[in-house]
Amino acid sequence: MSGARWLALIVVALATLGSVAQAAWAAWPGDPMVNVPLCTAASDQQVPKIISDGAGGAIITWHDGRGASFDIYAQRVNAAGVPQWAVDGVALCAAPGTQYRPTIASDGAGGALVTWEDLRSGTNSDIYVQWVNAAGVPQWTADGVALCAAADDQLYPTIVSDGAGGAIVTWDDLRSGTDYEIYAQRVNAAGVPQWTADGVALCTSPNNQFTPTIASDGAGGAIVAWYDYRSGTSNDIYAQRVNAAGAPQWIEDGVPLCTAEGDQQNAAIASDGASGAIVTWEDYRDSVTKIDIYTQRVNAAGVPQWTADCAVLCIAANFQITPAITPDGLGGAIVTWQDRRDGIHYDIYAQRMNATGVAQWTSNGALCSTAGNQLILISQNPMIVSDGAGGAIVAWFHHASGSNVEIYAQRMNAAGLPQWAADGVALCTAVDYRFVPTIASDGAGGAIVAWQDHRSGTSYDIYAQNINADGTLGGVILSAPPVSVAASFCLRSIQPNPSFGNPRVSFSLLDATPATLVLYDLTGRRIESLSVGSLGPGAHVASLGTRVSALPPGIYCVSLTQGSHRAFSKVAIIR
């Protein structure tokens, strides 16, 4: 067969995947122009938020305009990149009025808890929550449980698991009619609010408190941080711990983490693993036209642990804004932000602070500084996630003048060294533009990223893409990389690929325990299953079976399972 003919067949196979994607059933592609559609329903789907499902996949929620007003939807995608719930997602709330700005936490059992702002009353915004189980079935009251329906507006809810199947939610609250204050509520696994009706006050000091952010305290409670205008002259950073019973644990109205000159705002928080937290923020102490990044650790007793008025994370020239944070697993944290130190365009930088508040990487951070703008945009979206080995993966969108807006990611190891291509790996280079990437771990050193996407040219949809620990896209390896061919588990290759039929699979097994190779289509329908455990440890080759030769052209998935180990790959069948 000529090279041109072979290339044409590969293009046909990829086009088949693209057509399947439009039907909202796909698998992780290796092509950043394709990606997996999670929702392509009519009108706009916007501002996704993501969490891991604990099994190599993820759950994504968003506000959705397919109805008369925005509602709350969610979708689960498995480790192979196959959406698991209803086409275009499951409705968590379709009540009258507008529901928007959902945030999400794991239920610890493959499902999720989602909270949002809700205007069903028609007069003011309230806070609601819903639990959706691993099968995509909402478990509580239809359209969600009311956490707060107090007077006036409750805004910007954010959520964390309580470790017992429920969650703790915090929000901005205007019930006083004059100032925004900070409130919180816990809901148990049965969907019953546990604390004072309409929530517990964490801060009701004079003037306004804005944009709370939350982390678990590891003991059924939570730590909440916010920026605070109680001084009447500038914003400062405060925090409060609330226990599992709803009792604030630190001084009334919160502990000051930073009261330096100028404004401190847009806080982000991560657990320190010892019932305390690390908080980072934008800081204007040096100038009203210069913005830096600072951070502080507060222990379980509410005592700040680092330098008075906080540890310097980045004081480079010009603007550093919208920090996001993840724990490093050793009592410290890794922070990323968008950085305009060159005075021309925004780049992506990151820095690791250890448990004692000492910066561990290159002075003022380092990550991506290619041409054009690299943007994070929304500090409360989780654009950074731990890689499970002391490093982190960061996602952002890239905009070069006159070109599409694309999604990129980079992995930094524990020493602060980029692990993937210079200036990041392209996750999405499809036509048109997309925004608000949100990231979750795949549990194997890689990540899943979701975003709102305008490739249709008419409205925003929700798409997602995986990236493996080695910076490649496509088939997911859920077990550790092999240490030797003789005693390892992996799905090594499928040959030929593309194939006219009956491709051969190369793989390695750990031992002689039961193992299975399965071929299935993109709807999850099992086509062929082979028991291969009797082959024993080491490297093997097996045929996928004669039924493959009768399959229609398209992209198919192959899984290898042995005990708790699983691996996935893809094969294109062509004719």
Coordinates of C-alpha atoms in Angstrom, one line a residue:
M1 CA 0.0 0.0 0.0
S2 CA 1.4 3.5 -0.8
G3 CA 2.3 5.9 1.9
A4 CA -0.3 8.4 0.7
R5 CA -3.0 5.7 0.9
W6 CA -2.0 4.7 4.4
L7 CA -2.0 8.3 5.6
A8 CA -5.5 8.8 4.1
L9 CA -6.8 5.8 6.0
I10 CA -5.4 7.2 9.3
V11 CA -7.2 10.5 8.6
V12 CA -10.4 8.6 8.0
A13 CA -10.0 6.8 11.3
L14 CA -9.5 10.1 13.1
A15 CA -12.5 11.6 11.4
T16 CA -14.6 8.7 12.6
L17 CA -13.5 9.5 16.1
G18 CA -14.4 13.2 15.5
S19 CA -17.9 12.2 14.3
V20 CA -18.4 10.0 17.4
A21 CA -17.3 12.9 19.6
Q22 CA -20.1 15.0 18.2
A23 CA -22.5 12.3 19.5
A24 CA -20.9 12.8 23.0
W25 CA -19.4 9.3 23.2
A26 CA -15.7 9.1 22.8
A27 CA -12.4 7.9 24.3
W28 CA -9.3 9.8 25.1
P29 CA -7.7 10.8 21.8
G30 CA -4.0 11.3 21.2
D31 CA -4.8 14.3 19.0
P32 CA -5.3 17.7 20.7
M33 CA -7.6 18.8 17.9
V34 CA -10.2 16.2 18.9
N35 CA -10.8 15.9 22.7
V36 CA -13.8 14.3 24.4
P37 CA -17.1 16.2 24.4
L38 CA -18.9 16.0 27.8
C39 CA -21.8 18.2 26.8
T40 CA -22.7 19.7 23.4
A41 CA -26.4 20.5 24.2
A42 CA -28.1 23.6 22.9
S43 CA -27.1 27.0 24.2
D44 CA -24.2 27.6 26.5
Q45 CA -22.5 25.4 29.1
Q46 CA -20.1 27.4 31.2
V47 CA -17.5 27.5 34.0
P48 CA -16.9 23.8 34.6
K49 CA -15.4 22.5 37.9
I50 CA -13.8 19.1 38.2
I51 CA -12.9 16.4 40.9
S52 CA -11.3 13.0 40.6
D53 CA -13.8 10.0 40.8
G54 CA -11.1 8.0 42.6
A55 CA -10.9 5.4 39.8
G56 CA -8.8 7.2 37.2
G57 CA -11.7 9.3 35.8
A58 CA -13.4 12.5 36.8
I59 CA -16.7 14.2 37.5
I60 CA -17.4 17.6 36.0
T61 CA -20.2 20.0 36.8
W62 CA -21.2 23.3 35.1
H63 CA -24.1 25.7 34.7
D64 CA -26.1 24.9 31.6
G65 CA -28.4 27.1 29.4
R66 CA -30.3 24.5 27.5
G67 CA -33.5 25.2 29.4
A68 CA -35.4 28.5 30.1
S69 CA -32.6 29.6 32.4
F70 CA -29.2 28.3 33.6
D71 CA -29.4 25.0 35.5
I72 CA -26.8 22.7 37.1
Y73 CA -25.6 19.6 35.2
A74 CA -22.8 17.0 35.7
Q75 CA -21.0 14.3 33.8
R76 CA -18.6 11.5 34.8
V77 CA -15.9 10.4 32.4
N78 CA -14.0 7.1 33.2
A79 CA -10.3 6.4 33.0
A80 CA -10.6 5.4 29.3
G81 CA -12.3 8.7 28.4
V82 CA -15.8 7.4 28.0
P83 CA -18.7 9.5 29.5
Q84 CA -20.6 7.3 32.0
W85 CA -23.8 9.1 32.5
A86 CA -26.7 10.4 30.3
V87 CA -25.7 12.0 27.0
D88 CA -24.9 15.7 27.7
G89 CA -24.9 15.1 31.4
V90 CA -27.3 14.6 34.3
A91 CA -29.5 17.4 35.6
L92 CA -28.7 18.1 39.3
C93 CA -31.0 21.1 39.4
A94 CA -33.5 22.3 36.8
A95 CA -35.7 24.4 39.2
P96 CA -37.3 27.6 38.0
G97 CA -35.0 30.6 37.9
T98 CA -31.3 30.7 37.4
Q99 CA -28.8 28.3 39.1
Y100 CA -25.1 29.0 38.4
R101 CA -21.5 29.0 39.7
P102 CA -21.4 25.3 40.9
T103 CA -18.5 24.0 42.8
I104 CA -17.8 20.3 43.5
A105 CA -16.3 17.9 46.1
S106 CA -15.9 14.1 46.1
D107 CA -18.3 11.9 48.1
G108 CA -15.5 9.4 48.6
A109 CA -17.4 6.7 46.7
G110 CA -17.1 7.6 43.0
G111 CA -19.8 10.3 43.2
A112 CA -19.8 14.0 44.0
L113 CA -21.4 16.7 46.1
V114 CA -22.2 19.9 44.2
T115 CA -23.2 23.3 45.5
W116 CA -24.4 26.4 43.7
E117 CA -26.1 29.9 43.8
D118 CA -29.8 29.6 43.2
L119 CA -32.4 32.2 42.2
R120 CA -35.5 30.0 42.3
S121 CA -37.1 32.3 44.9
G122 CA -37.1 35.1 42.2
T123 CA -35.9 37.7 44.6
N124 CA -32.5 36.8 45.9
S125 CA -29.7 34.2 45.6
D126 CA -29.6 31.3 48.0
I127 CA -27.3 28.3 48.5
Y128 CA -28.3 24.7 47.5
V129 CA -26.5 21.4 47.3
Q130 CA -27.0 18.0 45.7
W131 CA -25.4 14.6 45.9
V132 CA -25.0 12.6 42.7
N133 CA -23.8 9.0 43.1
A134 CA -21.3 7.0 41.0
A135 CA -24.0 5.9 38.7
G136 CA -25.1 9.5 37.9
V137 CA -28.3 9.4 40.0
P138 CA -29.1 12.4 42.2
Q139 CA -29.7 11.1 45.8
W140 CA -31.3 14.0 47.7
T141 CA -34.4 16.2 47.3
A142 CA -35.2 16.9 43.7
D143 CA -33.4 20.1 42.5
G144 CA -31.2 20.1 45.7
V145 CA -31.2 20.7 49.4
A146 CA -31.4 24.3 50.6
L147 CA -28.4 25.1 52.8
C148 CA -29.2 28.8 53.2
A149 CA -32.4 30.7 52.2
A150 CA -31.8 33.8 54.5
A151 CA -32.7 37.3 53.5
D152 CA -30.9 39.0 50.6
D153 CA -28.1 37.4 48.6
Q154 CA -25.8 34.5 49.4
L155 CA -23.1 34.2 46.8
Y156 CA -19.9 32.4 45.7
P157 CA -20.3 29.0 47.5
T158 CA -17.4 26.7 47.7
I159 CA -17.4 23.1 49.1
V160 CA -15.2 20.5 50.7
S161 CA -15.8 16.9 51.7
D162 CA -16.4 16.3 55.5
G163 CA -14.8 12.8 55.2
A164 CA -18.1 11.1 56.1
G165 CA -20.1 11.2 52.8
G166 CA -21.3 14.8 53.4
A167 CA -19.8 18.2 52.9
I168 CA -19.1 21.7 54.3
V169 CA -20.0 24.7 52.2
T170 CA -19.0 28.3 52.8
W171 CA -20.3 31.5 51.1
D172 CA -20.6 35.3 51.0
D173 CA -23.7 36.4 52.8
L174 CA -25.6 39.7 52.7
R175 CA -28.4 38.8 55.1
S176 CA -27.4 41.9 57.3
G177 CA -28.6 44.1 54.4
T178 CA -25.5 46.2 54.6
D179 CA -22.3 44.1 54.5
Y180 CA -21.2 40.8 53.1
E181 CA -20.2 38.3 55.8
I182 CA -18.9 34.7 55.9
Y183 CA -21.2 31.8 56.7
A184 CA -20.9 28.0 56.4
Q185 CA -23.1 24.9 56.7
R186 CA -22.5 21.2 56.9
V187 CA -24.8 18.7 55.2
N188 CA -24.5 15.0 56.1
A189 CA -24.6 11.9 53.8
A190 CA -28.4 11.8 54.0
G191 CA -28.7 15.4 52.8
V192 CA -29.7 16.9 56.1
P193 CA -28.1 20.3 57.2
Q194 CA -26.3 19.7 60.5
W195 CA -25.7 23.2 61.9
T196 CA -27.7 26.3 62.7
A197 CA -30.5 26.9 60.2
D198 CA -29.2 29.0 57.3
G199 CA -25.6 28.4 58.4
V200 CA -23.0 29.3 61.1
A201 CA -21.4 32.8 61.1
L202 CA -17.7 32.6 60.7
C203 CA -17.2 36.3 60.4
T204 CA -19.6 39.2 60.9
S205 CA -17.1 42.0 61.5
P206 CA -17.9 45.5 60.2
N207 CA -17.6 46.3 56.5
N208 CA -17.3 43.5 53.9
Q209 CA -15.7 40.1 53.8
F210 CA -15.4 38.6 50.3
T211 CA -14.8 35.4 48.3
P212 CA -14.3 32.6 50.9
T213 CA -12.1 29.6 50.0
I214 CA -12.2 26.3 51.9
A215 CA -10.0 23.3 52.8
S216 CA -10.6 20.3 55.0
D217 CA -9.1 20.3 58.5
G218 CA -8.9 16.5 58.3
A219 CA -11.1 16.0 61.3
G220 CA -14.6 16.5 59.9
G221 CA -14.4 20.3 60.0
A222 CA -12.9 22.9 57.7
I223 CA -10.7 26.0 57.5
V224 CA -12.0 29.0 55.6
A225 CA -10.0 32.0 54.3
W226 CA -11.2 35.2 52.8
Y227 CA -10.2 38.8 52.1
D228 CA -11.6 41.3 54.6
Y229 CA -12.3 45.1 54.6
R230 CA -12.9 45.5 58.4
S231 CA -10.2 48.0 58.7
G232 CA -12.1 50.4 56.4
T233 CA -8.9 51.3 54.5
S234 CA -7.7 48.2 52.7
N235 CA -8.4 44.5 52.3
D236 CA -6.6 42.0 54.5
I237 CA -6.5 38.2 54.7
Y238 CA -8.3 36.4 57.6
A239 CA -9.2 32.7 58.3
Q240 CA -11.4 30.7 60.6
R241 CA -11.6 27.0 61.5
V242 CA -15.0 25.4 62.1
N243 CA -15.3 21.9 63.7
A244 CA -17.5 19.1 62.7
A245 CA -20.2 20.3 65.1
G246 CA -20.3 23.8 63.6
A247 CA -18.4 25.6 66.3
P248 CA -15.8 28.2 65.2
Q249 CA -12.4 27.2 66.8
W250 CA -10.3 30.4 66.6
I251 CA -10.8 33.9 67.8
E252 CA -14.1 35.6 67.0
D253 CA -14.4 36.8 63.4
G254 CA -11.2 35.0 62.4
V255 CA -7.4 35.1 62.7
P256 CA -5.6 37.8 60.7
L257 CA -3.1 36.1 58.4
C258 CA -1.9 39.3 56.7
T259 CA -2.7 43.0 57.6
A260 CA 0.2 44.5 55.7
E261 CA -0.1 47.9 54.0
G262 CA -2.2 48.0 50.8
D263 CA -4.7 45.4 49.6
Q264 CA -4.5 41.7 50.0
Q265 CA -7.1 39.8 48.0
N266 CA -8.1 36.8 45.9
A267 CA -7.1 34.2 48.4
A268 CA -6.7 30.4 47.7
I269 CA -6.2 27.7 50.3
A270 CA -4.8 24.2 50.7
S271 CA -4.6 21.8 53.6
D272 CA -1.2 21.4 55.3
G273 CA -2.0 17.8 56.2
A274 CA -1.8 18.6 60.0
S275 CA -5.2 20.2 60.6
G276 CA -4.0 23.5 59.5
A277 CA -3.8 25.3 56.1
I278 CA -1.6 27.3 53.7
V279 CA -3.2 30.4 52.2
T280 CA -1.9 32.4 49.2
W281 CA -3.1 35.7 47.7
E282 CA -2.5 38.8 45.5
D283 CA -0.6 41.5 47.5
Y284 CA -0.4 45.2 46.8
R285 CA 1.8 46.2 49.8
D286 CA 4.6 47.6 47.6
S287 CA 2.5 49.7 45.2
V288 CA -1.0 50.3 44.0
T289 CA 0.4 49.4 40.5
K290 CA 2.5 46.4 41.5
I291 CA 1.0 43.1 42.5
D292 CA 3.0 40.3 44.2
I293 CA 2.2 36.8 45.6
Y294 CA 2.5 36.1 49.3
T295 CA 1.6 33.1 51.4
Q296 CA 1.0 32.1 55.1
R297 CA 0.6 28.8 57.0
V298 CA -1.8 28.7 59.9
N299 CA -1.7 25.7 62.3
A300 CA -4.6 23.8 63.8
A301 CA -4.7 26.2 66.8
G302 CA -5.0 29.3 64.5
V303 CA -1.4 30.5 65.0
P304 CA 0.3 31.8 61.8
Q305 CA 3.6 29.9 61.4
W306 CA 5.7 31.9 59.0
T307 CA 7.2 35.4 58.8
A308 CA 5.0 38.2 60.2
D309 CA 2.9 39.6 57.4
C310 CA 3.7 36.4 55.5
A311 CA 6.3 34.6 53.3
V312 CA 7.2 36.1 50.0
L313 CA 6.4 33.8 47.1
C314 CA 7.0 36.2 44.2
I315 CA 8.0 39.9 44.1
A316 CA 9.0 40.1 40.5
A317 CA 8.3 43.3 38.5
N318 CA 4.8 44.4 37.5
F319 CA 1.8 42.1 38.0
Q320 CA 1.5 38.6 39.5
I321 CA -2.2 37.7 39.9
T322 CA -4.8 34.9 40.4
P323 CA -2.8 32.4 42.5
A324 CA -4.0 28.8 42.7
I325 CA -2.6 26.2 45.2
T326 CA -2.2 22.5 45.9
P327 CA -0.6 20.6 48.8
D328 CA 2.9 19.1 48.2
G329 CA 2.2 16.2 50.5
L330 CA 5.0 17.2 52.9
G331 CA 3.3 20.0 54.8
G332 CA 4.0 22.6 52.2
A333 CA 2.3 23.7 49.0
I334 CA 2.8 24.5 45.4
V335 CA 1.4 27.8 44.0
T336 CA 0.9 28.8 40.4
W337 CA -0.1 32.2 39.1
Q338 CA -0.2 34.3 35.9
D339 CA 2.7 36.7 35.7
R340 CA 3.3 39.9 33.7
R341 CA 6.9 40.6 34.9
D342 CA 8.1 41.5 31.4
G343 CA 5.4 44.2 31.2
I344 CA 4.1 42.9 27.8
H345 CA 2.2 39.7 28.3
Y346 CA 1.2 37.1 30.9
D347 CA 3.1 33.9 31.5
I348 CA 2.6 31.0 33.9
Y349 CA 4.9 30.7 36.9
A350 CA 4.9 28.4 40.0
Q351 CA 6.7 28.1 43.3
R352 CA 6.9 25.5 46.0
M353 CA 7.0 26.5 49.7
N354 CA 8.1 23.9 52.2
A355 CA 6.5 23.4 55.6
T356 CA 8.7 26.1 57.2
G357 CA 7.9 28.7 54.6
V358 CA 11.1 28.5 52.5
A359 CA 10.8 28.8 48.7
Q360 CA 12.2 25.6 47.1
W361 CA 12.5 26.5 43.4
T362 CA 14.0 29.2 41.2
S363 CA 13.6 32.6 42.7
N364 CA 10.2 34.1 41.8
G365 CA 9.1 30.8 40.1
A366 CA 9.3 29.4 36.6
L367 CA 6.9 27.4 34.3
C368 CA 5.8 28.8 30.9
S369 CA 6.9 32.0 29.1
T370 CA 6.2 31.4 25.4
A371 CA 4.9 34.1 23.0
G372 CA 1.4 35.4 23.6
N373 CA -0.6 35.3 26.8
Q374 CA -0.9 32.4 29.1
L375 CA -3.9 32.9 31.4
I376 CA -5.5 31.3 34.5
L377 CA -8.3 33.9 34.8
I378 CA -10.2 32.6 37.8
S379 CA -8.3 31.9 41.0
Q380 CA -10.9 29.7 42.5
N381 CA -10.9 27.2 39.6
P382 CA -8.5 24.4 40.5
M383 CA -5.9 24.9 37.7
I384 CA -3.3 23.1 39.7
V385 CA -3.2 19.6 41.1
S386 CA -0.6 17.5 42.9
D387 CA 1.2 14.8 40.8
G388 CA 1.3 12.6 43.9
A389 CA 5.1 12.7 44.0
G390 CA 5.9 16.1 45.5
G391 CA 5.3 18.0 42.2
A392 CA 2.3 19.4 40.5
I393 CA 0.5 19.7 37.1
V394 CA -0.8 23.1 36.0
A395 CA -3.3 23.9 33.2
W396 CA -3.9 27.2 31.5
F397 CA -5.2 28.7 28.3
H398 CA -2.9 30.2 25.7
H399 CA -3.8 33.1 23.4
A400 CA -1.4 34.3 20.7
S401 CA -2.5 37.4 18.8
G402 CA -4.8 36.5 15.9
S403 CA -4.9 32.8 16.7
N404 CA -7.2 30.3 18.5
V405 CA -7.3 30.1 22.3
E406 CA -5.8 26.8 23.2
I407 CA -5.4 24.7 26.4
Y408 CA -1.9 23.7 27.7
A409 CA -0.5 21.9 30.7
Q410 CA 2.9 21.4 32.3
R411 CA 4.2 19.1 35.1
M412 CA 6.8 20.3 37.6
N413 CA 8.6 17.7 39.7
A414 CA 9.4 18.1 43.3
A415 CA 12.6 19.9 42.5
G416 CA 10.8 22.4 40.3
L417 CA 12.0 21.0 36.9
P418 CA 9.5 21.0 34.0
Q419 CA 8.9 17.4 33.0
W420 CA 7.1 17.8 29.7
A421 CA 7.7 19.8 26.5
A422 CA 9.2 23.3 26.8
D423 CA 6.3 25.8 27.6
G424 CA 3.9 22.9 28.1
V425 CA 1.9 20.3 26.2
A426 CA -1.0 21.2 24.0
L427 CA -4.2 19.6 25.3
C428 CA -6.5 21.4 22.9
T429 CA -5.7 23.1 19.6
A430 CA -9.2 22.9 18.0
V431 CA -10.6 25.8 16.0
D432 CA -12.0 28.9 17.8
Y433 CA -11.5 29.6 21.5
R434 CA -12.1 28.1 24.9
F435 CA -11.7 29.2 28.5
V436 CA -11.7 28.2 32.2
P437 CA -9.6 25.0 32.3
T438 CA -10.1 23.0 35.5
I439 CA -7.9 20.1 36.5
A440 CA -8.1 16.8 38.5
S441 CA -5.6 14.1 39.1
D442 CA -5.9 10.8 37.3
G443 CA -4.3 9.0 40.2
A444 CA -1.3 7.9 38.2
G445 CA 0.8 11.0 37.9
G446 CA -1.2 12.5 35.1
A447 CA -4.4 14.6 35.0
I448 CA -7.8 15.2 33.4
V449 CA -8.6 18.8 32.3
A450 CA -12.0 20.1 31.4
W451 CA -13.0 23.5 29.9
Q452 CA -15.7 25.5 28.2
D453 CA -15.2 25.3 24.4
H454 CA -16.5 27.4 21.5
R455 CA -15.4 25.1 18.6
S456 CA -19.0 24.8 17.4
G457 CA -18.9 28.5 16.5
T458 CA -22.3 29.1 18.0
S459 CA -22.2 28.4 21.8
Y460 CA -20.0 27.1 24.6
D461 CA -19.8 23.3 25.2
I462 CA -17.9 21.3 27.8
Y463 CA -14.9 19.2 26.6
A464 CA -12.2 17.3 28.4
Q465 CA -8.8 15.7 27.7
N466 CA -6.4 13.5 29.7
I467 CA -2.7 13.9 29.9
N468 CA -0.5 11.0 31.1
A469 CA 2.3 11.2 33.6
D470 CA 4.8 11.2 30.7
G471 CA 3.1 14.2 29.0
T472 CA 1.4 12.1 26.3
L473 CA -2.3 12.2 25.4
G474 CA -4.5 9.2 24.8
G475 CA -4.7 5.7 26.3
V476 CA -4.3 5.8 30.1
I477 CA -1.9 3.6 32.0
L478 CA -3.4 3.2 35.5
S479 CA -0.6 1.1 37.0
A480 CA 3.0 2.1 37.7
P481 CA 5.4 2.0 34.7
P482 CA 7.2 -1.4 34.4
V483 CA 10.4 -1.8 36.2
S484 CA 11.2 -4.9 34.1
V485 CA 9.6 -6.9 31.4
A486 CA 9.8 -10.1 33.5
A487 CA 7.8 -8.8 36.5
S488 CA 5.6 -5.9 35.5
F489 CA 2.0 -5.0 34.5
C490 CA 1.4 -2.9 31.4
L491 CA -0.4 -2.8 28.0
R492 CA 2.6 -2.3 25.8
S493 CA 1.3 -1.8 22.3
I494 CA -1.3 -2.8 19.7
Q495 CA 0.0 -3.7 16.3
P496 CA -0.8 -2.8 13.6
N497 CA -2.6 0.4 14.5
P498 CA -4.6 1.4 12.4
S499 CA -5.6 -2.2 11.6
F500 CA -7.7 -3.9 8.9
G501 CA -8.7 -6.5 11.5
N502 CA -7.4 -9.0 14.1
P503 CA -4.7 -6.7 15.7
R504 CA -2.2 -8.2 18.2
V505 CA -1.8 -6.8 21.7
S506 CA 1.5 -6.8 23.5
F507 CA 1.3 -6.8 27.3
S508 CA 3.0 -7.8 30.5
L509 CA 1.5 -9.5 33.5
L510 CA 2.7 -9.5 37.1
D511 CA 2.0 -13.2 37.8
A512 CA -0.4 -16.0 37.0
T513 CA -3.5 -14.6 38.8
P514 CA -6.6 -14.0 36.6
A515 CA -6.2 -11.4 34.0
T516 CA -8.5 -10.3 31.1
L517 CA -8.1 -8.4 27.8
V518 CA -11.4 -6.8 26.7
L519 CA -12.2 -5.0 23.4
Y520 CA -15.1 -2.6 23.5
D521 CA -16.6 0.1 21.4
L522 CA -17.0 3.8 22.3
T523 CA -20.4 3.3 23.9
G524 CA -18.9 0.8 26.3
R525 CA -20.3 -2.3 24.6
R526 CA -18.1 -5.3 25.1
I527 CA -17.1 -7.0 21.8
E528 CA -14.5 -9.5 22.7
S529 CA -13.1 -10.8 26.1
L530 CA -10.0 -13.0 26.5
S531 CA -8.8 -14.7 29.7
V532 CA -5.0 -14.4 29.7
G533 CA -4.0 -14.9 33.3
S534 CA -2.9 -18.5 32.7
L535 CA 0.0 -17.1 30.6
G536 CA 1.8 -16.2 33.8
P537 CA 4.3 -13.4 34.5
G538 CA 6.3 -11.5 31.8
A539 CA 5.7 -10.3 28.3
H540 CA 3.0 -11.8 26.0
V541 CA 1.3 -11.2 22.7
A542 CA -2.4 -12.1 22.1
S543 CA -4.9 -11.7 19.2
L544 CA -8.0 -9.7 19.9
G545 CA -10.1 -12.4 18.1
T546 CA -11.7 -13.1 14.7
R547 CA -14.8 -11.0 15.5
V548 CA -12.6 -7.8 15.0
S549 CA -12.4 -8.4 11.3
A550 CA -16.2 -8.0 11.0
L551 CA -16.3 -4.7 12.9
P552 CA -17.2 -1.4 11.2
P553 CA -14.5 1.2 10.8
G554 CA -13.9 3.3 13.9
I555 CA -12.0 3.8 17.1
Y556 CA -12.2 1.0 19.7
C557 CA -10.8 0.6 23.2
V558 CA -8.8 -2.2 24.7
S559 CA -8.5 -2.8 28.5
L560 CA -6.1 -5.1 30.4
T561 CA -7.1 -6.0 34.0
Q562 CA -5.2 -8.0 36.6
G563 CA -6.4 -7.7 40.2
S564 CA -6.4 -4.0 41.1
H565 CA -4.2 -3.1 38.0
R566 CA -5.8 -1.7 34.9
A567 CA -4.5 -0.3 31.6
F568 CA -6.2 1.2 28.6
S569 CA -5.3 1.9 25.0
K570 CA -7.1 2.5 21.6
V571 CA -7.0 0.9 18.2
A572 CA -8.4 2.3 14.9
I573 CA -10.1 -0.3 12.7
I574 CA -10.1 0.7 9.0
R575 CA -11.3 -0.9 5.8

